[in-house]
Tab-separated table of C-alpha atoms in Angstrom:
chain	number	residue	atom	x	y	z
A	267	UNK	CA	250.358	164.924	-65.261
A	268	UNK	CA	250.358	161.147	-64.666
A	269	UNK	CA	249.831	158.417	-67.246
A	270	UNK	CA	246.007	159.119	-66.773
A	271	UNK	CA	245.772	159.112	-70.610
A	272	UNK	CA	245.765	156.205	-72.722
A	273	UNK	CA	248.919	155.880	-75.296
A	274	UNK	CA	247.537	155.349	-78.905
A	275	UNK	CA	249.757	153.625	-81.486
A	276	UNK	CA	250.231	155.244	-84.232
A	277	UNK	CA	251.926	154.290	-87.816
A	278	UNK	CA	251.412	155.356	-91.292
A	279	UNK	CA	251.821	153.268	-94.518
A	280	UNK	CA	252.224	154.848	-97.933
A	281	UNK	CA	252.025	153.454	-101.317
A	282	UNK	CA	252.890	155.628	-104.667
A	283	UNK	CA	249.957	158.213	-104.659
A	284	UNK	CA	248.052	158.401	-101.450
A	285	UNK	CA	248.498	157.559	-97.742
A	286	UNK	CA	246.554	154.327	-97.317
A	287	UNK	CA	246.073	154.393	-93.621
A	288	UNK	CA	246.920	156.717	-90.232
A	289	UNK	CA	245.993	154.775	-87.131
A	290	UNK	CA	244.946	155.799	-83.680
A	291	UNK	CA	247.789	158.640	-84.165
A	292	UNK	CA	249.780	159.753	-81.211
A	293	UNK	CA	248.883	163.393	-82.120
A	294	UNK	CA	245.606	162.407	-80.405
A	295	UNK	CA	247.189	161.411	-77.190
A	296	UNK	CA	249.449	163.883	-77.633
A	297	UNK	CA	246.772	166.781	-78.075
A	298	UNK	CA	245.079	165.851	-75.405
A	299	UNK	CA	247.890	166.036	-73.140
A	300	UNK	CA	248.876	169.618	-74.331
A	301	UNK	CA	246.102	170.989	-73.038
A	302	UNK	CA	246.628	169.372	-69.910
A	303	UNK	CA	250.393	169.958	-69.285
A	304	UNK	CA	249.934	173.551	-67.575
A	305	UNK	CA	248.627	173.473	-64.109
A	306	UNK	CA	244.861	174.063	-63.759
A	307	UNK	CA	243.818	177.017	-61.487
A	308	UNK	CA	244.517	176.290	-57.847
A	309	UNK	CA	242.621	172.966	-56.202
A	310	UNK	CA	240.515	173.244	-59.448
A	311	UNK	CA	238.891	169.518	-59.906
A	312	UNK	CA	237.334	168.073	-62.590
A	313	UNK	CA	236.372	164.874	-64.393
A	314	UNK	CA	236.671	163.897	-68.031
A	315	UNK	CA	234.774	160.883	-70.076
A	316	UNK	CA	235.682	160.713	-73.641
A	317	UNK	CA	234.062	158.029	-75.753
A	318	UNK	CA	235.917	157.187	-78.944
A	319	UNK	CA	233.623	159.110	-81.001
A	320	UNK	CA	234.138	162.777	-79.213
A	321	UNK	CA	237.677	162.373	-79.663
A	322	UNK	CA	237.502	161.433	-83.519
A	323	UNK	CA	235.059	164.052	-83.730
A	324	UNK	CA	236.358	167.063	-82.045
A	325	UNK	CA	239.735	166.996	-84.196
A	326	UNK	CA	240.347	167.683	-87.537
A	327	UNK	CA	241.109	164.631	-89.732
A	328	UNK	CA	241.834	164.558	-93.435
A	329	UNK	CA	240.404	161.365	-94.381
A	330	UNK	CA	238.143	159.749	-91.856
A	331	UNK	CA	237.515	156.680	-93.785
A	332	UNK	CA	241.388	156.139	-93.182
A	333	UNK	CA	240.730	155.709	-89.773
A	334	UNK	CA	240.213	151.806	-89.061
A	335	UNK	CA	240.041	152.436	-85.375
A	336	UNK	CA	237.795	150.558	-82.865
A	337	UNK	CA	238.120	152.227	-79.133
A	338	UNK	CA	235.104	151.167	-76.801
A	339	UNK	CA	236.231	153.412	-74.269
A	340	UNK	CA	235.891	155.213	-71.312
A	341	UNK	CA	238.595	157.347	-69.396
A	342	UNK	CA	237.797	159.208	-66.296
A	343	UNK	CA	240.448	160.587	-64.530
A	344	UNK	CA	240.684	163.537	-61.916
A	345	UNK	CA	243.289	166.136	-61.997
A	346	UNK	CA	244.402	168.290	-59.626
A	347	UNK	CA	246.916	170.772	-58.862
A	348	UNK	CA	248.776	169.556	-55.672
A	349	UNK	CA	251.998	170.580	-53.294
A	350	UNK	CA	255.343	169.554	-54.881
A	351	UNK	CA	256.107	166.983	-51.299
A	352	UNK	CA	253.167	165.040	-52.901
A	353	UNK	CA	254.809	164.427	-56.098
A	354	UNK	CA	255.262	160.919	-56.679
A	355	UNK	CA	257.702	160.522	-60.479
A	356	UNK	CA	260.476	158.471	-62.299
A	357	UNK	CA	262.624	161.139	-63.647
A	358	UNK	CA	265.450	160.161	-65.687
A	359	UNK	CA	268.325	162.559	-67.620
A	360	UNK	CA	269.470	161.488	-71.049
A	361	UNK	CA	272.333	164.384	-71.193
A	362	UNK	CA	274.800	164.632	-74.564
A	363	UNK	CA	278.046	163.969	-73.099
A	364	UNK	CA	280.070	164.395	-76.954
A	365	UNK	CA	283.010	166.483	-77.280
A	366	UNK	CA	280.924	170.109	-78.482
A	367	UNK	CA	279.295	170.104	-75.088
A	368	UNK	CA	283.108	170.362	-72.725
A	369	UNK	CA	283.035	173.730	-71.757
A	370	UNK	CA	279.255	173.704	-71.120
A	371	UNK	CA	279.253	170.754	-68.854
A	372	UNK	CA	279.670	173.061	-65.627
A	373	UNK	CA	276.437	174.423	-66.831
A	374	UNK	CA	274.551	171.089	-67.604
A	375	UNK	CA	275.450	169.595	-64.386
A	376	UNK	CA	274.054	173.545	-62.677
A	377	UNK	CA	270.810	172.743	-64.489
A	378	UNK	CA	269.996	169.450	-63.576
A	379	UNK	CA	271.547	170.206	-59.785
A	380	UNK	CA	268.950	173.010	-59.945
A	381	UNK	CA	265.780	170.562	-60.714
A	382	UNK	CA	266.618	167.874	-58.133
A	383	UNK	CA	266.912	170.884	-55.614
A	384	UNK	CA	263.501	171.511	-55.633
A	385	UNK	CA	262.437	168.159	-55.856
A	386	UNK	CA	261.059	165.829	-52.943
A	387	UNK	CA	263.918	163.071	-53.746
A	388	UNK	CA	263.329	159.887	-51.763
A	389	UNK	CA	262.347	156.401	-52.644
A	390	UNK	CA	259.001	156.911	-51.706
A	391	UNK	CA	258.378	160.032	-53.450
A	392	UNK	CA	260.596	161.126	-56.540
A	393	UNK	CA	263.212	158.946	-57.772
A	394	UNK	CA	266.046	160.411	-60.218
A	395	UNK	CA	268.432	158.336	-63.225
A	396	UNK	CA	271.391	159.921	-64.893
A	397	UNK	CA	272.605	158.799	-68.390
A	398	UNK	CA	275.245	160.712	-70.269
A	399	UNK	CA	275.360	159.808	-74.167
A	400	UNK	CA	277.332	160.246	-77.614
A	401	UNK	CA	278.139	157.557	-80.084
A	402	UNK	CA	277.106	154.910	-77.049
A	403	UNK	CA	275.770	155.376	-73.873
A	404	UNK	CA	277.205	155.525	-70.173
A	405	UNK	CA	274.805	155.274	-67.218
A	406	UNK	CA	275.870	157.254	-64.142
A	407	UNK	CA	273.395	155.957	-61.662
A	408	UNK	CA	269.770	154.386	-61.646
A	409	UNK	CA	266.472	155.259	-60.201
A	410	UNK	CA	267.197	153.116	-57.338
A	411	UNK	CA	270.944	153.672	-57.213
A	412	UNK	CA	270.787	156.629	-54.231
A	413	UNK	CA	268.052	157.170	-52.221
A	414	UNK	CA	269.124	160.499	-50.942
A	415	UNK	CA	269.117	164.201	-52.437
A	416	UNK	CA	272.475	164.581	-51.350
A	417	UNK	CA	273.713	161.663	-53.194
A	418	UNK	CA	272.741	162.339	-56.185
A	419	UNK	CA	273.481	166.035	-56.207
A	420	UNK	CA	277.176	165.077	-55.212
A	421	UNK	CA	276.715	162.101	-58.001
A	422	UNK	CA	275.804	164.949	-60.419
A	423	UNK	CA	278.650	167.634	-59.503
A	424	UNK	CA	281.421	164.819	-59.853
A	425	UNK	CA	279.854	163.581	-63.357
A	426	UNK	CA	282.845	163.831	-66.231
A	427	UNK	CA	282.289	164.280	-69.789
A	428	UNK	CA	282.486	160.864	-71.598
A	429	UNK	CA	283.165	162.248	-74.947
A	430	UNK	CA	282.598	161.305	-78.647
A	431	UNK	CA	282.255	163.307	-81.951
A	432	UNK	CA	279.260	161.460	-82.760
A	433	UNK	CA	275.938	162.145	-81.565
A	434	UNK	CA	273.608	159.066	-81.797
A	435	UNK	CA	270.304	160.643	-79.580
A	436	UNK	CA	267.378	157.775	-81.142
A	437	UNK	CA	270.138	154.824	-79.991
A	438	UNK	CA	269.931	156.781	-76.568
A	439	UNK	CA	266.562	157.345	-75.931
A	440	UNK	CA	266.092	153.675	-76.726
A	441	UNK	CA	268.720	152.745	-74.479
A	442	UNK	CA	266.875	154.886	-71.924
A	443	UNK	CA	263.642	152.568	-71.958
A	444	UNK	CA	265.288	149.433	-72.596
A	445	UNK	CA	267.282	150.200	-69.821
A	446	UNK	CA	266.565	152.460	-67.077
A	447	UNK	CA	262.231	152.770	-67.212
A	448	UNK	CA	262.407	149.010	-65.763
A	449	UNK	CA	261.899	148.091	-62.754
A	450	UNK	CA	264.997	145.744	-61.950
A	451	UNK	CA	266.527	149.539	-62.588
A	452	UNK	CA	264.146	151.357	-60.094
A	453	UNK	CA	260.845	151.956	-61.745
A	454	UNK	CA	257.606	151.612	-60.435
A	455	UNK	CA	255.741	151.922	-63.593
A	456	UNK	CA	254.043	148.478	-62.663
A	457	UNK	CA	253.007	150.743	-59.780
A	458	UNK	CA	251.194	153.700	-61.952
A	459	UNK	CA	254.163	156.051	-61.330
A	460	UNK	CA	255.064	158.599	-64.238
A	461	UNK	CA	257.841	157.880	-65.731
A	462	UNK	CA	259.647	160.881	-67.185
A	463	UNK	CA	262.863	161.326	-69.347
A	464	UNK	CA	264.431	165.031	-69.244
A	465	UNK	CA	267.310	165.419	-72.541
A	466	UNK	CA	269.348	167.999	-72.522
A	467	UNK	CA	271.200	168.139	-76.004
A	468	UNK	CA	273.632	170.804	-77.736
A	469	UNK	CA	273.809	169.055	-81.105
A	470	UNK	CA	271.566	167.560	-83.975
A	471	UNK	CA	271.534	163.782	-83.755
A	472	UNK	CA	272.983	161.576	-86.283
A	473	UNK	CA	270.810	158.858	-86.171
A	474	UNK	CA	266.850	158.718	-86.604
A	475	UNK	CA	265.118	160.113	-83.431
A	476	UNK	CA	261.483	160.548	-84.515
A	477	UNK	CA	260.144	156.772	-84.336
A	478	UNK	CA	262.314	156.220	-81.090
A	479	UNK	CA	260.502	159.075	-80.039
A	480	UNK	CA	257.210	157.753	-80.402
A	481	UNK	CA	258.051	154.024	-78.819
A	482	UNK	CA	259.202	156.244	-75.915
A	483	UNK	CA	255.700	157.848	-75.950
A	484	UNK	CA	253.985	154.105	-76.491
A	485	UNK	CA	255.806	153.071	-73.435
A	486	UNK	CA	254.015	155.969	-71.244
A	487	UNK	CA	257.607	158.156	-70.100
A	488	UNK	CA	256.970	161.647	-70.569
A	489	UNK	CA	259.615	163.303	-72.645
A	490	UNK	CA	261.089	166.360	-71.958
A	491	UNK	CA	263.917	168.008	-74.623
A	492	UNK	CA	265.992	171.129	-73.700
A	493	UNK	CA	268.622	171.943	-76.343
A	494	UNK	CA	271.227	174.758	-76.364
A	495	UNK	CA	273.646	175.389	-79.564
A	496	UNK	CA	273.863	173.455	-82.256
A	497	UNK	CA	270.487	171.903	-81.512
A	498	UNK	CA	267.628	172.435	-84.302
A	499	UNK	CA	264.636	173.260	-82.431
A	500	UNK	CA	262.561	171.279	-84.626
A	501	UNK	CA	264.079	168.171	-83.496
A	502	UNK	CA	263.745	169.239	-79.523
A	503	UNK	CA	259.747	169.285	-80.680
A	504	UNK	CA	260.227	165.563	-82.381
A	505	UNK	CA	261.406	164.376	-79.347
A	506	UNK	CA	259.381	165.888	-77.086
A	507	UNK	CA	255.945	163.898	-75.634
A	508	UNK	CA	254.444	167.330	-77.189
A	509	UNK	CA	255.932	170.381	-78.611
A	510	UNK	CA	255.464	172.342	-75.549
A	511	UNK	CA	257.615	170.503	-73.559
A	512	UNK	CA	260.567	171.588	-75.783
A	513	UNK	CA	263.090	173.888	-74.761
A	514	UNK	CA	265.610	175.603	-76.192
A	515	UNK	CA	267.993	178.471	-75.754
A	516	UNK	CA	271.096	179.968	-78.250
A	517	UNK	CA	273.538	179.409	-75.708
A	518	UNK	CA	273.559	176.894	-72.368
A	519	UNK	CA	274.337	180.173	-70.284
A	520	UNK	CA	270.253	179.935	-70.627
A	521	UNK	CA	269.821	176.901	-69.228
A	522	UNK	CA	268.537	178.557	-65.724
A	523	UNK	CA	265.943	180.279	-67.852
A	524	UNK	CA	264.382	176.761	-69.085
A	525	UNK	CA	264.969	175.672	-65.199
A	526	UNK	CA	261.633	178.133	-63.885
A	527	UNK	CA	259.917	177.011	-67.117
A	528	UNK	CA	260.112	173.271	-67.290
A	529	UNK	CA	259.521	172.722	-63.375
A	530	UNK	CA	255.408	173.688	-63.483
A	531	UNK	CA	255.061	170.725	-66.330
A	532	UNK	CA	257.399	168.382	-64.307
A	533	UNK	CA	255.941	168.813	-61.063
A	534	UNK	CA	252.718	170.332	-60.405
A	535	UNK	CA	250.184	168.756	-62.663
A	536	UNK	CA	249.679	165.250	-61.522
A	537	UNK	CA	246.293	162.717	-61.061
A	538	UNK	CA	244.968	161.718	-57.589
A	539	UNK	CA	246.597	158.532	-56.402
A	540	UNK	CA	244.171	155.497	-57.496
A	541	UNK	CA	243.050	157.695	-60.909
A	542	UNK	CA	246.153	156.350	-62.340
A	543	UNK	CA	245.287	154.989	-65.813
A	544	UNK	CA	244.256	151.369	-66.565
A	545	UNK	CA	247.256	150.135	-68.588
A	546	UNK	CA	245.008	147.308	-70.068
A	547	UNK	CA	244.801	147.188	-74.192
A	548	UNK	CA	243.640	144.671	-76.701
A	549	UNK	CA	245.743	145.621	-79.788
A	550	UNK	CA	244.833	143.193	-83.055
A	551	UNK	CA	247.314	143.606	-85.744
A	552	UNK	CA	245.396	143.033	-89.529
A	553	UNK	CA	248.546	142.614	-91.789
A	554	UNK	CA	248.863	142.140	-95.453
A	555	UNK	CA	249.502	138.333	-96.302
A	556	UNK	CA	249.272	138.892	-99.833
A	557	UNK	CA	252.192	138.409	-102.492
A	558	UNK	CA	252.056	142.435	-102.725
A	559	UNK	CA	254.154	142.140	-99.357
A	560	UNK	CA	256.239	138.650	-100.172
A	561	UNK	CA	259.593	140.812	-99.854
A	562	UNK	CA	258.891	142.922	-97.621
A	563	UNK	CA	257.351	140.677	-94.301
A	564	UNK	CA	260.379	140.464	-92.612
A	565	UNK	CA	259.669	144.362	-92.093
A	566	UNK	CA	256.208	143.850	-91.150
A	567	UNK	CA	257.058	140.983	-88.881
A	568	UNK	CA	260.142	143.521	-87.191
A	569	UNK	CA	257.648	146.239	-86.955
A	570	UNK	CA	255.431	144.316	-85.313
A	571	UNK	CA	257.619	143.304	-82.657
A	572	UNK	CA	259.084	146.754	-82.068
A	573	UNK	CA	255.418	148.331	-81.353
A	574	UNK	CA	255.203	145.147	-79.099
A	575	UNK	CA	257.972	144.847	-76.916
A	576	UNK	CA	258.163	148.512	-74.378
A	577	UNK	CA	254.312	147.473	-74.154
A	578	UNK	CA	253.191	145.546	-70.871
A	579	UNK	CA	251.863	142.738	-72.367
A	580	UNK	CA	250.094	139.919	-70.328
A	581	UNK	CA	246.671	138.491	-69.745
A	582	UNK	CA	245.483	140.894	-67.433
A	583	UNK	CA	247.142	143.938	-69.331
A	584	UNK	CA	248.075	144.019	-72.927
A	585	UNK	CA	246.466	141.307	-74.906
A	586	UNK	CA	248.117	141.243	-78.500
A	587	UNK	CA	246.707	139.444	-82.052
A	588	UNK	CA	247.721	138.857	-85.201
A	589	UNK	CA	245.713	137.901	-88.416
A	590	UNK	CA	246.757	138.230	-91.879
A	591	UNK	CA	245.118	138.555	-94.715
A	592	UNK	CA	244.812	138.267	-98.735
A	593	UNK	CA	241.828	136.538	-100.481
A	594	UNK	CA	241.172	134.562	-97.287
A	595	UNK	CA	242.270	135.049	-93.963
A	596	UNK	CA	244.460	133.487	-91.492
A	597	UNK	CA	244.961	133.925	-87.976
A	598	UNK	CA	248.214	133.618	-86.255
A	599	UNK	CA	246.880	133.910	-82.952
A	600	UNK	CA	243.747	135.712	-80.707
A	601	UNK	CA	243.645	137.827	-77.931
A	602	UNK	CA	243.700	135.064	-75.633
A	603	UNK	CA	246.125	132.670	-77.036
A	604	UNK	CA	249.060	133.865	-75.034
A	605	UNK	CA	249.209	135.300	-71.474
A	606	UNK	CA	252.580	136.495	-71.494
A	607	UNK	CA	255.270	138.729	-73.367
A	608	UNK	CA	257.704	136.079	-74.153
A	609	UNK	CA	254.867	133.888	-75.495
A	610	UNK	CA	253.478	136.679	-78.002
A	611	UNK	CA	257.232	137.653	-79.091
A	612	UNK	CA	258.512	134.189	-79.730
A	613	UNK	CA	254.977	133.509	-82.060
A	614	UNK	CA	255.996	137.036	-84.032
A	615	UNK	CA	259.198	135.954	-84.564
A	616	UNK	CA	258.248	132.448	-86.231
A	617	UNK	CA	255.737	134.718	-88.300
A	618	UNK	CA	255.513	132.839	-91.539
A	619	UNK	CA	254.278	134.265	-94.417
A	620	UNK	CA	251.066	132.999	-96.274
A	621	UNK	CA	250.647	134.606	-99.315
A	622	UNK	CA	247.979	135.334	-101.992
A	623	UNK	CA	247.354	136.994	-105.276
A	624	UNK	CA	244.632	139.384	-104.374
A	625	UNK	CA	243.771	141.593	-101.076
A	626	UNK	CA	239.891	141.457	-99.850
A	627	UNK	CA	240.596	143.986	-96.798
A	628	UNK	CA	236.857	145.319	-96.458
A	629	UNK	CA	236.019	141.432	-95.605
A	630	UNK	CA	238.776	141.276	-93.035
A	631	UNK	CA	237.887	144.717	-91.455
A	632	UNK	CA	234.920	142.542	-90.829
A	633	UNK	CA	235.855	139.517	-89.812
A	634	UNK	CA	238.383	141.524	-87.235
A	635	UNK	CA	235.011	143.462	-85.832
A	636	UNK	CA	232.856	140.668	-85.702
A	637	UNK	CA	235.366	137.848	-84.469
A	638	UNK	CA	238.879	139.080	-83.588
A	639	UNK	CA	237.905	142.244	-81.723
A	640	UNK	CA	234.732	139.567	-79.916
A	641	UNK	CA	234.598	138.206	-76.238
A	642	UNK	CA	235.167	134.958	-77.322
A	643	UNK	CA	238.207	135.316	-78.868
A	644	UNK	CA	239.273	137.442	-75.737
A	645	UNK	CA	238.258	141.160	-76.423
A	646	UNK	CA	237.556	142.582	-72.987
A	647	UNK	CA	235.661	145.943	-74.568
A	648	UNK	CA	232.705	144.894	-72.505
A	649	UNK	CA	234.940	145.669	-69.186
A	650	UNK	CA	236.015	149.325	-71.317
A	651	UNK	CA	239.584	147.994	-72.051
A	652	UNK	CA	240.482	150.044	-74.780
A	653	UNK	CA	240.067	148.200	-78.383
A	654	UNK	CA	242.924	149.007	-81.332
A	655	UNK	CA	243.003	147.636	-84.735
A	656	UNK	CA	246.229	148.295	-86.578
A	657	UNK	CA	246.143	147.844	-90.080
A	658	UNK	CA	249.359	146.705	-92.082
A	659	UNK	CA	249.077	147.033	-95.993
A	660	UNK	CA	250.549	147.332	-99.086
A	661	UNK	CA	248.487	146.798	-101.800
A	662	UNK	CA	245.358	148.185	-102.924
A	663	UNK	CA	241.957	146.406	-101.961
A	664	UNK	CA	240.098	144.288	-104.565
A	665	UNK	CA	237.009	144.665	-102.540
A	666	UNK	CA	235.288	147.976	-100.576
A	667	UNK	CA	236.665	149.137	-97.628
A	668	UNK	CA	234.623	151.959	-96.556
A	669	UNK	CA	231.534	150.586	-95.173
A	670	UNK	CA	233.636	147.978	-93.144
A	671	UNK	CA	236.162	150.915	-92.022
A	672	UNK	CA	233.188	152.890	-90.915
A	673	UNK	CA	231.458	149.718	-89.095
A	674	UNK	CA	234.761	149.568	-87.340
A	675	UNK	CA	235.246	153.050	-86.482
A	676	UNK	CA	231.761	153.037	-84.785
């Protein structure tokens, strides 16, 4: 399947007794891909156009009113089942390279040997990474380091265990994207290729994995997790782009039975060339400005930036704002203030905080509908870029939210 869905941000805030807000969750993105990820019946064609409505609609949410969520939308995208030689994918391996996994290494390097062997490796057509990982990281090679399938099968027999009795997987995957799914390092993801990441694990991480997970997701690479050992399978399925794509097996002597599982999802399933998806977003960003948050904006300001930075942000792409709020509101900056990434990061990071005694969040929903999310201030929903409003808050509203949350949510 290619990126031919869009990635929805998703974050949850919680105060003492209820769950104030769950936006534009990734579960959505994520559902819809599940039923995707299995190969349609053969040269089976068909066209989808979801408005932001069916989607809320057709699943099963526990608070709708939660949902401050503006998408004017409209996907269409063909899929098709297709010949492996037309493939065209990114496909990098994050494999755990710590001390448990010695003995299996033989049968790590069989299984990845075994996927590039039936793979249409050239520049032009599938390109293939190799990171090894424990308490750091170690890459072996890049998408663009060999351009042959004999190179990087003879890269993969000679790899050696780097070693480590610590197993840090969310600094990896991060390391992954930050470092490999960029195109001085091979990628054509400015070109509409999927990008894919493929871990292959044997014991539980020691470090958070779930929200370095989902900035993976955010970023568009398709994650695949295969464990063996050790492993809980419940964090293969955090990991994973969806819990499907999760793999595991007691021992890695059943690593070739993953190999005939995971090479349908990896392979077969992807969208015409041209029906790649339109990468362009407005995302607005309505935090908390009030003295309820005075400690804690640093953290709001470093969130923030962490949603924003694997995102391809730029005038023509993703278009980023920011607005606080308490009794009255203050933007930092519209949709069109800043055309580039460097310009929208450097005005987070000098993110002052404004303050205010009391939090009027039904006027702001407003104010974001009516102005932020508005042509003028550089909304581009008449041209069906996808609109996001991200709420940030921490205190309770001194005004009503729910008629504004259900303006913007229709």
């Amino acid at each position: 399947l290619t990126a031919a869905w869009v990635p929805l941000l998703s974050m949850q805030f919680v105060n003492s007794s209820k769950t104030l807000l769950t936006l534009c969750q990734l579960d959505l993105m994520r559902c819809k891909l599940e039923w995707l990820c299995f190969p349609p019946p053969q040269d089976l064609r068909f066209t989808l156009t979801h408005t932001a409505q069916r989607i809320l609609s057709s699943l099963p949410l526990a608070n709708r009113s939660a949902i401050l969520i503006m998408i004017s939308i409209s996907i269409e995208f063909e899929i098709t089942t297709i010949q492996t030689q037309r493939v065209v994918r990114d496909i990098v391996f994050l494999v755990d390279g710590a001390d448990y996994v010695e003995n299996n290494l033989p049968a790590v390097r069989d299984f990845i040997s075994s996927i590039v062997q039936q793979l249409d490796v050239r520049p032009e057509r599938v390109r293939i990474g190799l990171i090894q990982f424990a308490e750091g990281q170690r890459t072996e090679f890049y998408l663009n380091s060999y351009s042959t399938k004999q190179d990087i099968l003879a890269k993969i027999a000679q790899m050696q265990l780097m070693g480590g009795n610590v197993l840090n997987t969310g600094a990896a995957l991060k390391y992954a994207l930050a470092n490999h799914f960029q195109t001085s390092a091979g990628s054509r993801v400015s070109q509409g290729v999927q990008q894919v990441l493929v871990l292959i694990t044997g014991s539980p991480s020691q470090d958070e994995v779930k929200r370095v997970a989902d900035q993976v997701a955010l970023a568009g690479v398709l994650t695949f997790a295969v464990g063996a050992g050790q492993v809980e399978e419940s964090e293969l399925k955090k990991i994973a782009f969806v819990e499907n794509l999760a793999y595991y097996q007691r021992t890695f002597r059943g690593l070739p039975n993953v190999v005939k599982n995971i090479m349908t999802p990896l392979i077969t399933v992807v969208g015409e060339p041209g029906k790649l998806m339109n990468i362009s977003r407005d995302v607005a960003f309505l935090i908390d400005g009030s003295d309820n948050v005075r400690g804690d904006f640093g953290h709001i300001r470093d969130f923030i930036i962490k949603v924003i930075e694997p995102l391809d942000v730029g005038f023509d792409k993703v278009r980023v704002a920011v607005v606080q709020h308490s009794e009255r509101l203050t933007p930092n900056f519209y949709l069109n203030t800043y055309k580039t990434k460097e310009e929208v990061l450097g005005a987070l990071r000098q993110l002052s905080f404004v303050g205010g005694r009391s939090l009027n969040t039904g006027a702001a929903l407003t104010y974001m509908k009516d102005t932020i999310l508005s042509s003028s201030y550089g909304s581009r929903a008449n041209q069906n870029v996808p609109q996001f409003l991200i709420v940030l808050m921490g205190g309770k509203s001194s005004d009503s939210v729910k008629e504004a949350s259900d303006a913007v949510e229709n």
